Coordinates of C-alpha atoms and ligand atoms in Angstrom, one line a residue:
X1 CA 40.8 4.4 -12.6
X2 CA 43.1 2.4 -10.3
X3 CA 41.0 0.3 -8.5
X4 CA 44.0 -0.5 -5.6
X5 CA 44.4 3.5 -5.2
X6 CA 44.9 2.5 -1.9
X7 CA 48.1 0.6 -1.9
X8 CA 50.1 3.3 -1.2
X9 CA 47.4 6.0 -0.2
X10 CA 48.2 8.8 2.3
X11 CA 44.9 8.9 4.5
X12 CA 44.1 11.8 6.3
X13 CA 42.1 10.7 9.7
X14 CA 39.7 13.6 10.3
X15 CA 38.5 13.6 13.3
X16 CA 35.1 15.4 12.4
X17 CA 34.3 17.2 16.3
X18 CA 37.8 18.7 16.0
X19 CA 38.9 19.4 12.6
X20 CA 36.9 22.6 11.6
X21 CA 33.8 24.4 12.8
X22 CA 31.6 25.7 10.2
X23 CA 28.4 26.8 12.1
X24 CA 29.8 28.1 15.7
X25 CA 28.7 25.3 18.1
X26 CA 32.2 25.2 19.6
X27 CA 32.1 21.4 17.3
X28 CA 33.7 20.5 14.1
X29 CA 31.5 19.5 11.4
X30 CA 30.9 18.3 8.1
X31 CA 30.7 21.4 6.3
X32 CA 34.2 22.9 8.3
X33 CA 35.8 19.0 6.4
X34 CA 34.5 20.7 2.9
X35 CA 36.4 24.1 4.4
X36 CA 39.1 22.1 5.2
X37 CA 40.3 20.5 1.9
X38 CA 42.4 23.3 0.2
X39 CA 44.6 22.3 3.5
X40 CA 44.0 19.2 2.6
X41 CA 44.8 19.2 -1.2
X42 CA 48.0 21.2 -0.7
X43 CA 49.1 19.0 2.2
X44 CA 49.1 16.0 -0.9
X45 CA 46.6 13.7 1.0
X46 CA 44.8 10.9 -1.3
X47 CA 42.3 10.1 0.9
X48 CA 40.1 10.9 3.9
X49 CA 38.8 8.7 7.0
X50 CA 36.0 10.4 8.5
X51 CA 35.4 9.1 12.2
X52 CA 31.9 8.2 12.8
X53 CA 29.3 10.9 11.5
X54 CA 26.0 9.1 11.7
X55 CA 23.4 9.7 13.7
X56 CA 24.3 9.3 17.7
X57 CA 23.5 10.0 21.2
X58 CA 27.7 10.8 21.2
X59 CA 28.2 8.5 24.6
X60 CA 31.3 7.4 22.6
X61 CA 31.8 10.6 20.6
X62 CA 29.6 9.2 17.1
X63 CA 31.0 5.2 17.9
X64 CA 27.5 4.5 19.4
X65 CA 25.6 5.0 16.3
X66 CA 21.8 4.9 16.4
X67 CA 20.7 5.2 12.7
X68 CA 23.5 4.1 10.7
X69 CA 22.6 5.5 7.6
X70 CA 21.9 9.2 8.4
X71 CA 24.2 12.0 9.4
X72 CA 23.6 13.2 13.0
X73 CA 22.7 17.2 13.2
X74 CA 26.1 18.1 14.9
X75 CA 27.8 17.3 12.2
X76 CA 25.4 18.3 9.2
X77 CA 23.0 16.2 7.1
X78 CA 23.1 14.2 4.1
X79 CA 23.6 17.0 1.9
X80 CA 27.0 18.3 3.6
X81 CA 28.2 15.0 3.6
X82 CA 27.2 15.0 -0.5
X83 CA 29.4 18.1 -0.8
X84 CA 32.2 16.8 1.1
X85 CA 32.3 13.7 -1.3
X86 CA 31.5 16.3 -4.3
X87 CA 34.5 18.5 -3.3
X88 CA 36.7 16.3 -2.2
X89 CA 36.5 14.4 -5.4
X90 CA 36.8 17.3 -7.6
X91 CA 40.5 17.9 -5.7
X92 CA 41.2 13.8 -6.8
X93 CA 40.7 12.9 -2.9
X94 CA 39.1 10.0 -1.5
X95 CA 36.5 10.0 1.0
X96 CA 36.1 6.8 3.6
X97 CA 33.7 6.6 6.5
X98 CA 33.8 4.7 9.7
X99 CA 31.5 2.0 10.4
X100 CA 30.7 0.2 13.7
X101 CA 29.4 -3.3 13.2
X102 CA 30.4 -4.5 16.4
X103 CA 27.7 -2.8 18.6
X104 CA 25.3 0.3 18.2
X105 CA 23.5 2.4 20.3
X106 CA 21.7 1.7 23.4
X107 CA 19.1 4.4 21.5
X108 CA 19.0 2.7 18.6
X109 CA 15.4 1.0 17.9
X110 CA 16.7 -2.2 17.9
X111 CA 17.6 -2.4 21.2
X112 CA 14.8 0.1 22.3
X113 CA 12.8 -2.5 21.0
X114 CA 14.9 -5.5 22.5
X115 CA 14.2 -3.7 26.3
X116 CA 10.5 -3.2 25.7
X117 CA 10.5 -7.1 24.8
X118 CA 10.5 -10.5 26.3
X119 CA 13.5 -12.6 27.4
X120 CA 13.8 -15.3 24.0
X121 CA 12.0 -12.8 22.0
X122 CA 13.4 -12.0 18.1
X123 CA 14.1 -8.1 19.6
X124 CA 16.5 -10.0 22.4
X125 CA 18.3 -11.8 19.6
X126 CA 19.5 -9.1 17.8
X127 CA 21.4 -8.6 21.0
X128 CA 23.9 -10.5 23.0
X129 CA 21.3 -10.9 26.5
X130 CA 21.7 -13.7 28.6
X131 CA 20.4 -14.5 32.3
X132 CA 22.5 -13.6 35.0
X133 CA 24.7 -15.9 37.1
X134 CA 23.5 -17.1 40.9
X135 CA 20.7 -18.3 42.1
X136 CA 18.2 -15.4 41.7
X137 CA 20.4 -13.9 38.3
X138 CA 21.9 -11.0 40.5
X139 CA 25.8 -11.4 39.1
X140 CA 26.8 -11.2 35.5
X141 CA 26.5 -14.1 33.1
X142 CA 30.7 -14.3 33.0
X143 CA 33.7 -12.0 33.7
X144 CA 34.4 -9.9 31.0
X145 CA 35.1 -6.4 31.2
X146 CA 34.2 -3.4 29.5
X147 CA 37.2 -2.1 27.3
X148 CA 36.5 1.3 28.8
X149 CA 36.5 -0.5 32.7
X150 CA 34.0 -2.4 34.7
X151 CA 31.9 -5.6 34.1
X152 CA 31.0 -5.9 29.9
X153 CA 27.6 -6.9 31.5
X154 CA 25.1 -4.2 32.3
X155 CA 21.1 -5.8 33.9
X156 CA 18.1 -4.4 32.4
X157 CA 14.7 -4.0 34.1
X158 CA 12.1 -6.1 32.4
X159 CA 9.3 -4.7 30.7
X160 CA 6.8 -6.1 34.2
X161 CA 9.0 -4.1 36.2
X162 CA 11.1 -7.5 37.6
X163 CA 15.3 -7.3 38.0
X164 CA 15.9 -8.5 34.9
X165 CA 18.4 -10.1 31.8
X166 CA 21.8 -8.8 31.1
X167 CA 23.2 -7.6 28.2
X168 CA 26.9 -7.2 26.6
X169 CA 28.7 -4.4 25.8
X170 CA 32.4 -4.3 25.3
X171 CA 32.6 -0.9 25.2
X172 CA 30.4 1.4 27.1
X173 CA 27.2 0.7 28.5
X174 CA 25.7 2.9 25.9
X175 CA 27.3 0.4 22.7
X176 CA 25.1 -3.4 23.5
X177 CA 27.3 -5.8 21.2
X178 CA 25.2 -7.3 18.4
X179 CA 24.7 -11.0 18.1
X180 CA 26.5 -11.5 14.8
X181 CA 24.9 -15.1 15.0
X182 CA 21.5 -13.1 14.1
X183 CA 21.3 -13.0 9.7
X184 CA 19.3 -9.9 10.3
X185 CA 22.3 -8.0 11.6
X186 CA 24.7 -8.8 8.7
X187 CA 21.5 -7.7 6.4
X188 CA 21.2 -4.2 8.0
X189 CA 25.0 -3.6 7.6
X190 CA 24.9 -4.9 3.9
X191 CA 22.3 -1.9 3.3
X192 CA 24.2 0.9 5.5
X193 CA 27.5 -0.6 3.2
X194 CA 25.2 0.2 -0.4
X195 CA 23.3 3.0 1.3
X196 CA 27.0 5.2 1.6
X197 CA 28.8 3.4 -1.2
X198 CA 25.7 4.0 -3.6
X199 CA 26.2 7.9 -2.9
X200 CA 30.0 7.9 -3.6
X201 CA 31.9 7.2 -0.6
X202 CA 35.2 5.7 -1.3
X203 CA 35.1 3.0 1.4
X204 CA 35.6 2.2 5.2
X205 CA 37.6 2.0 7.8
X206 CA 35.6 -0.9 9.8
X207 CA 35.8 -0.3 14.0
X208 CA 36.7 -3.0 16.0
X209 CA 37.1 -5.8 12.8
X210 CA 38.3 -8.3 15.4
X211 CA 35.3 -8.3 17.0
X212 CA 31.8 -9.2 16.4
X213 CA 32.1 -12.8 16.1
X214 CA 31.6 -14.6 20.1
X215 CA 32.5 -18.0 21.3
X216 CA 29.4 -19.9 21.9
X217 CA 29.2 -20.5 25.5
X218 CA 30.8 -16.6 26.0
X219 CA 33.2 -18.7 28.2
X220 CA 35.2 -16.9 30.8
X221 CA 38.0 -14.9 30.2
X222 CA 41.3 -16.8 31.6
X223 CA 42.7 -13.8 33.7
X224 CA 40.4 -10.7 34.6
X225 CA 42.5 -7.5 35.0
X226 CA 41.2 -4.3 34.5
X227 CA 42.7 -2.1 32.1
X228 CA 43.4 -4.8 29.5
X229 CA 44.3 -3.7 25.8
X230 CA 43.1 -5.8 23.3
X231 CA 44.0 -8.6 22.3
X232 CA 47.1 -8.6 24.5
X233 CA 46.6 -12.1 25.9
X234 CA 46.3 -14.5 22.6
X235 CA 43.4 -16.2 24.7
X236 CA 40.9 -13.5 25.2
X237 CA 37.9 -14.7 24.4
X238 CA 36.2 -11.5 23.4
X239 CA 38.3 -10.4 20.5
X240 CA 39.8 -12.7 17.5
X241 CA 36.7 -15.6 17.6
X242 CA 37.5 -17.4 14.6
X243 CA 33.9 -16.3 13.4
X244 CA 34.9 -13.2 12.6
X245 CA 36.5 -14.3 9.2
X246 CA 33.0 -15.6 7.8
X247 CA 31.8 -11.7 8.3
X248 CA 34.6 -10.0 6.8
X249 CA 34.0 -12.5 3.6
X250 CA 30.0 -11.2 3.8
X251 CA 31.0 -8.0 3.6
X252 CA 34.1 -8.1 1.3
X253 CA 31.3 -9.8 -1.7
X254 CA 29.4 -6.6 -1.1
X255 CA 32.2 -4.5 -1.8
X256 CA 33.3 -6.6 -4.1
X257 CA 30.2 -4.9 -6.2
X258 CA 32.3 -1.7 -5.8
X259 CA 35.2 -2.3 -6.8
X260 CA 37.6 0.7 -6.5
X261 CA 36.0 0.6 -2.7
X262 CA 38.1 0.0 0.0
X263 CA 37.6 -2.1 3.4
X264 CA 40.5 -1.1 6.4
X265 CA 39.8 -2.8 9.4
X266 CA 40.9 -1.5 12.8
X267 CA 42.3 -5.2 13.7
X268 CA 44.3 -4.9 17.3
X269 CA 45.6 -8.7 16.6
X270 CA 49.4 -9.0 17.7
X271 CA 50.4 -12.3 16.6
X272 CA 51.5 -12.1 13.1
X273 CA 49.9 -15.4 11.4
X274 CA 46.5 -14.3 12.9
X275 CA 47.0 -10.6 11.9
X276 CA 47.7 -12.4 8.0
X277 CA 43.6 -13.9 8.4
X278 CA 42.1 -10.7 8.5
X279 CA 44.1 -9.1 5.1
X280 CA 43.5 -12.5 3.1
X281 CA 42.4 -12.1 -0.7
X282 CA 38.9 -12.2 0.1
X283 CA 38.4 -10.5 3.4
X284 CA 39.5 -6.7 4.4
X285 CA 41.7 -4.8 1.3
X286 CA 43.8 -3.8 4.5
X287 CA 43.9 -3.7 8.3
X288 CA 45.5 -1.4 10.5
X289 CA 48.3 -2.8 12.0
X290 CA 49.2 -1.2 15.5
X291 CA 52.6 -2.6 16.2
X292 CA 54.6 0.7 15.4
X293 CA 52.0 2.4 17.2
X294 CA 53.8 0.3 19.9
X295 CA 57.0 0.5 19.4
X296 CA 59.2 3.1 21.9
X297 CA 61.3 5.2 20.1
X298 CA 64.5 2.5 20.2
X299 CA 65.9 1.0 17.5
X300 CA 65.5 -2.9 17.9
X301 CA 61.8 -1.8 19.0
X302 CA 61.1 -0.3 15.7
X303 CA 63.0 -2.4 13.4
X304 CA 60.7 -5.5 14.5
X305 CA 58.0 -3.8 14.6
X306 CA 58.1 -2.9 10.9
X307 CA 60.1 -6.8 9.9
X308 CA 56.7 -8.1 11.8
X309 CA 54.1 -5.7 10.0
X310 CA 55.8 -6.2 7.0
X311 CA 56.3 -10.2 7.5
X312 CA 52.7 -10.3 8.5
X313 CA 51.1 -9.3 5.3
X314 CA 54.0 -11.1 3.5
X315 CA 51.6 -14.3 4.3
X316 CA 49.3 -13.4 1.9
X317 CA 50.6 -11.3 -0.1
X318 CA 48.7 -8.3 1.5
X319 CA 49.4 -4.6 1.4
X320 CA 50.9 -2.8 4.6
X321 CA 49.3 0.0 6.6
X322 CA 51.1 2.5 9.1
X323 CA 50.2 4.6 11.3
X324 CA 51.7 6.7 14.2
X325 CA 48.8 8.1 15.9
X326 CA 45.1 7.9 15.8
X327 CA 42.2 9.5 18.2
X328 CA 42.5 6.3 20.4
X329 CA 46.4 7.0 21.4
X330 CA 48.7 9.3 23.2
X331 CA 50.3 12.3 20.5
X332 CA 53.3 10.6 19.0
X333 CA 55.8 14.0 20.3
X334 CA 54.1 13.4 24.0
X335 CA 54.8 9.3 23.3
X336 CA 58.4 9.8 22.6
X337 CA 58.9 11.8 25.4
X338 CA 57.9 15.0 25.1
X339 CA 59.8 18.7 24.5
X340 CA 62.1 19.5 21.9
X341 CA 63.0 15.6 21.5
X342 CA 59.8 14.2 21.8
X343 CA 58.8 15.8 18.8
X344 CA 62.2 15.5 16.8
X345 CA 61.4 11.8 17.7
X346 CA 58.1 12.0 15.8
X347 CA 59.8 13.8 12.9
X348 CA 62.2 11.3 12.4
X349 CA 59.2 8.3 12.8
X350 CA 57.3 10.1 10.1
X351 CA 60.3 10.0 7.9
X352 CA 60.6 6.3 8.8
X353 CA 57.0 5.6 8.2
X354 CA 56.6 7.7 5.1
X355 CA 59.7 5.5 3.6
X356 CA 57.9 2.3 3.5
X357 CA 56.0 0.9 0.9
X358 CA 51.8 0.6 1.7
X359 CA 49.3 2.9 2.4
X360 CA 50.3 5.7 5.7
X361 CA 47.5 7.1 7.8
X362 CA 48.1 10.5 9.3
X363 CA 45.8 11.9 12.4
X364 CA 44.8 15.3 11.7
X365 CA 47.0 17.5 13.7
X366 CA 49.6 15.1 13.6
X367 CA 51.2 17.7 10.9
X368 CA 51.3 20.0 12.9
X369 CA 53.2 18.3 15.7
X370 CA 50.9 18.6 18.4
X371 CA 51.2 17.1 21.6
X372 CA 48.7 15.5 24.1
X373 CA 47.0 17.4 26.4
X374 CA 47.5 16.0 29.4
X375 CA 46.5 18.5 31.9
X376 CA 42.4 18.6 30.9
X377 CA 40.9 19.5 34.2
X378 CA 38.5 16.9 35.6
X379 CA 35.3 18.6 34.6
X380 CA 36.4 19.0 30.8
X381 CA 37.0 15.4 30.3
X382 CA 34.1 13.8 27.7
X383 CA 35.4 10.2 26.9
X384 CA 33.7 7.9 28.4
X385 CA 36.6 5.9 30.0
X386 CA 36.9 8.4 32.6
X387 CA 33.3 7.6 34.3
X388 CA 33.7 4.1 33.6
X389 CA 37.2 3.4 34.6
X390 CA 36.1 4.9 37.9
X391 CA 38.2 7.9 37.2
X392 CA 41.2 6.0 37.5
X393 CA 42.0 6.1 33.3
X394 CA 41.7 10.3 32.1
X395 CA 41.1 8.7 28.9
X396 CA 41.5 9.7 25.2
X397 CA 40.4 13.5 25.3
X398 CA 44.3 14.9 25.1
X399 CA 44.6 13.4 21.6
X400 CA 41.1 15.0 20.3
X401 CA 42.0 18.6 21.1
X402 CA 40.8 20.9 17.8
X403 CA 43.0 21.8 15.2
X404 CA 44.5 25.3 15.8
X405 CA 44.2 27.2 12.7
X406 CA 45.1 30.5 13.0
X407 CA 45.1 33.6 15.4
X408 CA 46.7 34.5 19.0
X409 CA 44.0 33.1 21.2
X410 CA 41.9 29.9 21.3
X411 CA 39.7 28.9 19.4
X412 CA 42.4 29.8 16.9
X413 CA 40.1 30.2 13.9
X414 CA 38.7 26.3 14.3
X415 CA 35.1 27.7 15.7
X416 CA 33.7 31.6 16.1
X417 CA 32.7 29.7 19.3
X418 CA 34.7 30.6 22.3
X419 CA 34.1 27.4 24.1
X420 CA 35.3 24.7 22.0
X421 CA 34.1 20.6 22.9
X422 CA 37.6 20.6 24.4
X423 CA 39.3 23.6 25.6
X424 CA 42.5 24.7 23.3
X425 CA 46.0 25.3 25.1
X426 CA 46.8 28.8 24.9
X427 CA 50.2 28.2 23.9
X428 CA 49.0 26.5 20.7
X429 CA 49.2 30.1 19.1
X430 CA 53.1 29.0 18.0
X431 CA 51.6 25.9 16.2
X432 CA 48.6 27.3 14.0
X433 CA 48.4 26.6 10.7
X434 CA 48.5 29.8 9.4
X435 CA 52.1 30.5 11.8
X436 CA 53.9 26.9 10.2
X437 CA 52.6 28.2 6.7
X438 CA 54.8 31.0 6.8
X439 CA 57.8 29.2 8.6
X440 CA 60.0 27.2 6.0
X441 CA 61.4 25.1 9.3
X442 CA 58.0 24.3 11.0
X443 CA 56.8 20.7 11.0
X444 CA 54.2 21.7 8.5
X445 CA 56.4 22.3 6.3
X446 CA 58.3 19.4 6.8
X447 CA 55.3 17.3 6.1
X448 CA 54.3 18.9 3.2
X449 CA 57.9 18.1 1.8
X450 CA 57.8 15.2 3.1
X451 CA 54.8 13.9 1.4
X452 CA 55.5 15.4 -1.7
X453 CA 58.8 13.9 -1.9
X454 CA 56.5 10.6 -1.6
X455 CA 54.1 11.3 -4.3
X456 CA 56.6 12.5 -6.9
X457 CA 60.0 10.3 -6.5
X458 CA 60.8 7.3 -8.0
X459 CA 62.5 6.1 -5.3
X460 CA 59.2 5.4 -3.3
X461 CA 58.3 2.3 -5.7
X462 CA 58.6 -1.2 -5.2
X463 CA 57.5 -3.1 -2.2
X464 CA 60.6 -5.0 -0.8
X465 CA 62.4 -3.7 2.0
X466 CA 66.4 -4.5 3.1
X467 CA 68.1 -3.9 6.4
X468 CA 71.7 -2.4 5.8
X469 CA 74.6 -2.7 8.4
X470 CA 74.4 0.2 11.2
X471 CA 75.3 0.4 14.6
X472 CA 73.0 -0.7 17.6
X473 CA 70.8 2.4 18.3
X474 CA 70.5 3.2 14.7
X475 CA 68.2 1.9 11.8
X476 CA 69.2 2.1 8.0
X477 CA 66.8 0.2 5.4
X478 CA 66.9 0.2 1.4
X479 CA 63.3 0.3 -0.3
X480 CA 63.6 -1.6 -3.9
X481 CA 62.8 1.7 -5.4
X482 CA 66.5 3.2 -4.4
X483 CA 65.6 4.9 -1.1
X484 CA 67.7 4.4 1.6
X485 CA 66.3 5.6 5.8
X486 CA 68.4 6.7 7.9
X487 CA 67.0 6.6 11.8
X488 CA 69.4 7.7 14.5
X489 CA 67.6 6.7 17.6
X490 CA 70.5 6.5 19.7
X491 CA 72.3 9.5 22.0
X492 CA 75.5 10.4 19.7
X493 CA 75.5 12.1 16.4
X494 CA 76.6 9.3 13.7
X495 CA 77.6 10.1 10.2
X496 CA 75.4 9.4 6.8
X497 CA 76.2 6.5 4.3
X498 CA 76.8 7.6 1.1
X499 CA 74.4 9.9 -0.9
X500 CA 72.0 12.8 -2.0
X501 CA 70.0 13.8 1.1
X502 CA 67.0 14.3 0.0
X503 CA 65.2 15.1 3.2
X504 CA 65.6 15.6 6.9
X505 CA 64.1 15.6 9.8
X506 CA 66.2 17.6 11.7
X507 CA 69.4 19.3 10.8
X508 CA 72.9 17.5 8.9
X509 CA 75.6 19.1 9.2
X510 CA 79.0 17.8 7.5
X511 CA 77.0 14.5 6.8
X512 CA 76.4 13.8 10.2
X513 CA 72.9 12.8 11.4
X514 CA 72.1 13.7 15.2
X515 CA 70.0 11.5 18.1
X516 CA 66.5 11.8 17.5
X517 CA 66.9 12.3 13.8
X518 CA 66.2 10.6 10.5
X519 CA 67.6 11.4 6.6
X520 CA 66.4 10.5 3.4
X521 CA 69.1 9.5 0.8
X522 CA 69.0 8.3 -2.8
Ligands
TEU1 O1 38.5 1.3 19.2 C1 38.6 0.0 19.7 C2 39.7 -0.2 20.5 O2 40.3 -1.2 20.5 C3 40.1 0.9 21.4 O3 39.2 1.0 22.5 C4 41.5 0.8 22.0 O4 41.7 -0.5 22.6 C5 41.8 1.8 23.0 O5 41.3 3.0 22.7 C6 43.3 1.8 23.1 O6 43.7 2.9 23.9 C7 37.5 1.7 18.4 C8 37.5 3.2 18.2 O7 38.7 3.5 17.6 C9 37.4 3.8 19.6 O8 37.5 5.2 19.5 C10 36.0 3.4 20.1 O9 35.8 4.0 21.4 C11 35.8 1.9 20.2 O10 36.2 1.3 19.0 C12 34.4 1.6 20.4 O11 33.6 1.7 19.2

């Protein structure tokens, strides 16, 4: 077997809650995934990413995990998630969990048992708690703030009943950070890594990889907006600690014991060099990179954010990752500005992110063109964000809507559940599954071409990429392999180089490629 497999995988990011309902709780599951993979199989994916499916009080929808080596009851047990890996396999698909090493649950024992315990005691350590600032410990040990809004700082009562130490969470009060300085912590994630690798799982796509490590001191961060992204400020103290490489070499000599496993870290790192650290030879096998996540759907935008994704791994000679949308960002057709061009603009990006060389991740639903939901009324929101942000950020929920199957009417075969986790937009009955199936012009079908196109042609080899001549708003680049992408992201239609079409996104009359369109030639 090929043992890198994942150098020019295409990963399929289930989002477990919302991909397929198998026992009528309104929630995806594991056993609606195993349902799922004829889809799957005929789409031409090589590999899954499950998000987190171990056991949680879902605060942060599974990424506040409280026994990280079970499978929480919403979404099965350990023997659906045995199938899924049986099945999956059988069809020559991968299977990759999420795991969260950066924090856990405020319900898992550990920090139970860190609240029920002394300030200095071993239970504390596991934890990041420290004694709050001012004269009677009333204001938070420093100034960071919580990813998802307000102070990263939440007080504890102590166990006499006194105010009490405070403890870090970058996330949601719900997810305490762990102190990665503790051996015990890298110990328990060494046995949930053999515990899911031991029963077949393929690898993992490893939440928040620039995180963990903290500077000692947990000094204060330069400038304290709200709202921040990561690692947007090269300075941020809470993200990127140099630490953070010693862990991912821990756990890469774990994996190395596995050794057609894979490691993707979710590294939101801008600058190139520091990106390069995290995708050396003995730390992740690849990291997401986020900068065409980024990019606005203009030419100069996109053309440096691939030069930089692509210059990034160049470093150390690292494989690249793309990705266009993911549970944590807006739909790429709402991104791109919505309606009829929004979501010719995220045809013409998947063209342009299926014609590089490296592995592609693909968000369930992204396939189907689906846009955000952006018009969730206040009481059906769930993430987190929205409570903490003081309902000033709606937060992720538009991008997490269930997959629309089949039928007139929501749920549109995902659940026999009428009321799904996230209510489903009526007019999602023109973008089912079974509807694109039968329409040779859907996106669906697009993809499917698309990606087959990418499995079988020789054109898709080689890993060196060249710029051609084209005018401003346009993009053309050469693969090694022969395959030349065409982007026009400008407003006038523009005619084709020389060649076969082999694809498109949109249509090409008389060899000329419209705005918001992209062409495959060879
Ligand atoms: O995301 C970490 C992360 O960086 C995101 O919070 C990101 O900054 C934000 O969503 C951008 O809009 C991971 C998971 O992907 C996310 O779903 C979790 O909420 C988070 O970790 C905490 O575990």
């Amino acid at each position: 077997m090929d043992s890198r497999w994942w150098s020019h995988a295409l990963f399929y990011q289930v989002y477990p809650r919302s991909f397929r309902d198998s026992d009528s709780d309104g929630v995806g599951d594991l056993d609606g995934v195993s349902a799922g993979l004829d889809y799957l199989e005929s789409l031409g994916v090589d590999a899954i990413w499950l998000n987190p499916v171990m056991v949680s009080p879902m605060a942060d929808h599974g990424y506040d995990v409280a026994d990280p080596r079970d499978i929480d009851p919403l979404f099965g047990d350990l023997a659906a998630m045995d199938r899924l890996v049986e099945a999956a396999h059988a069809r020559g698909i991968k299977v990759t969990m999420d795991l969260v090493p950066n924090h856990t649950s405020s319900a898992h024992p550990w920090f139970q048992a860190a609240l029920a315990a002394a300030p200095g005691s071993a239970e504390r350590e596991r934890y990041i708690f420290r004694d709050g600032a001012g004269p009677d410990g009333s204001r938070p040990p420093n100034n960071w703030l919580s990813i998802f809004g307000g102070p990263a700082w939440t007080r504890v009562t102590e166990p006499d009943g006194s105010p009490g130490q405070w403890y870090l969470h970058l996330f949601d009060a719900e997810q305490p950070d762990l102190n990665w300085d503790n051996p015990e912590v890298f110990a328990d994630l060494e046995t949930t890594l053999r515990f899911w690798l031991d029963r077949g799982v393929d690898g993992f796509r490893i939440d928040v990889a620039h995180g963990m490590a903290k500077p000692p001191g947990l000094p204060d961060m330069p400038t304290a907006k709200p709202e921040m992204l990561l690692a947007e400020m090269d300075d941020d103290p809470r993200f990127n600690h140099d630490g953070v490489h010693d862990i991912h070499r821990a756990i890469r000599r774990v994996f190395d014991d596995y050794p057609c496993a894979v490691a993707i870290g979710e590294v939101w790192v801008y600058d190139s060099e520091q990106f390069s650290r995290y995708v050396r030879p003995d730390e992740l096998h690849l990291g997401f990179n986020f900068r065409l996540v980024r990019a606005d759907f203009d030419a100069r935008d996109i053309r440096s954010a691939i030069e930089n994704s692509l210059a990034a791994v160049d470093l150390v000679d690292a494989v690249p990752t793309w990705t266009l949308a993911n549970h944590d960002v807006e739909r790429p057709p709402t991104r791109y500005g919505g309606g009829t061009a929004g979501l010719a603009r995220a045809r013409a990006m998947a063209l342009v992110m299926l014609a590089l060389p490296g592995a592609v991740f693909l968000y369930n639903g992204e396939e189907l063109g689906l846009p955000n939901v952006d018009d969730l009324p206040d009481e059906a929101l769930q993430d987190p964000v929205w409570e903490r942000s003081g309902h000033t950020r709606r937060g992720r929920d538009g991008c997490r809507i269930p997959m629309p199957w089949s039928g007139e009417t929501p749920p549109f075969g995902f659940s026999d559940h009428p009321d799904t986790w996230l209510p489903m937009p009526p007019e999602w009955a023109a973008l089912t599954v079974e509807k694109q199936l039968a329409d040779p012009a859907s996106t669906l079908a697009f993809y499917r071409r698309a990606i087959g196109l990418r499995r079988a042609r020789e054109e898709f080899s080689g890993s060196a990429v060249e710029w051609l001549d084209s005018p401003t708003d346009v993009l053309v680049f050469h693969r090694s392999g022969g395959l030349v992408c065409v982007l026009n992201a400008g407003a006038v239609p523009i005619p084709l180089p020389e060649g076969e079409v082999l694809l498109a996104s949109g249509p090409v009359l008389d060899g000329t490629l419209p705005p918001d369109t992209a062409a495959w030639l060879v």
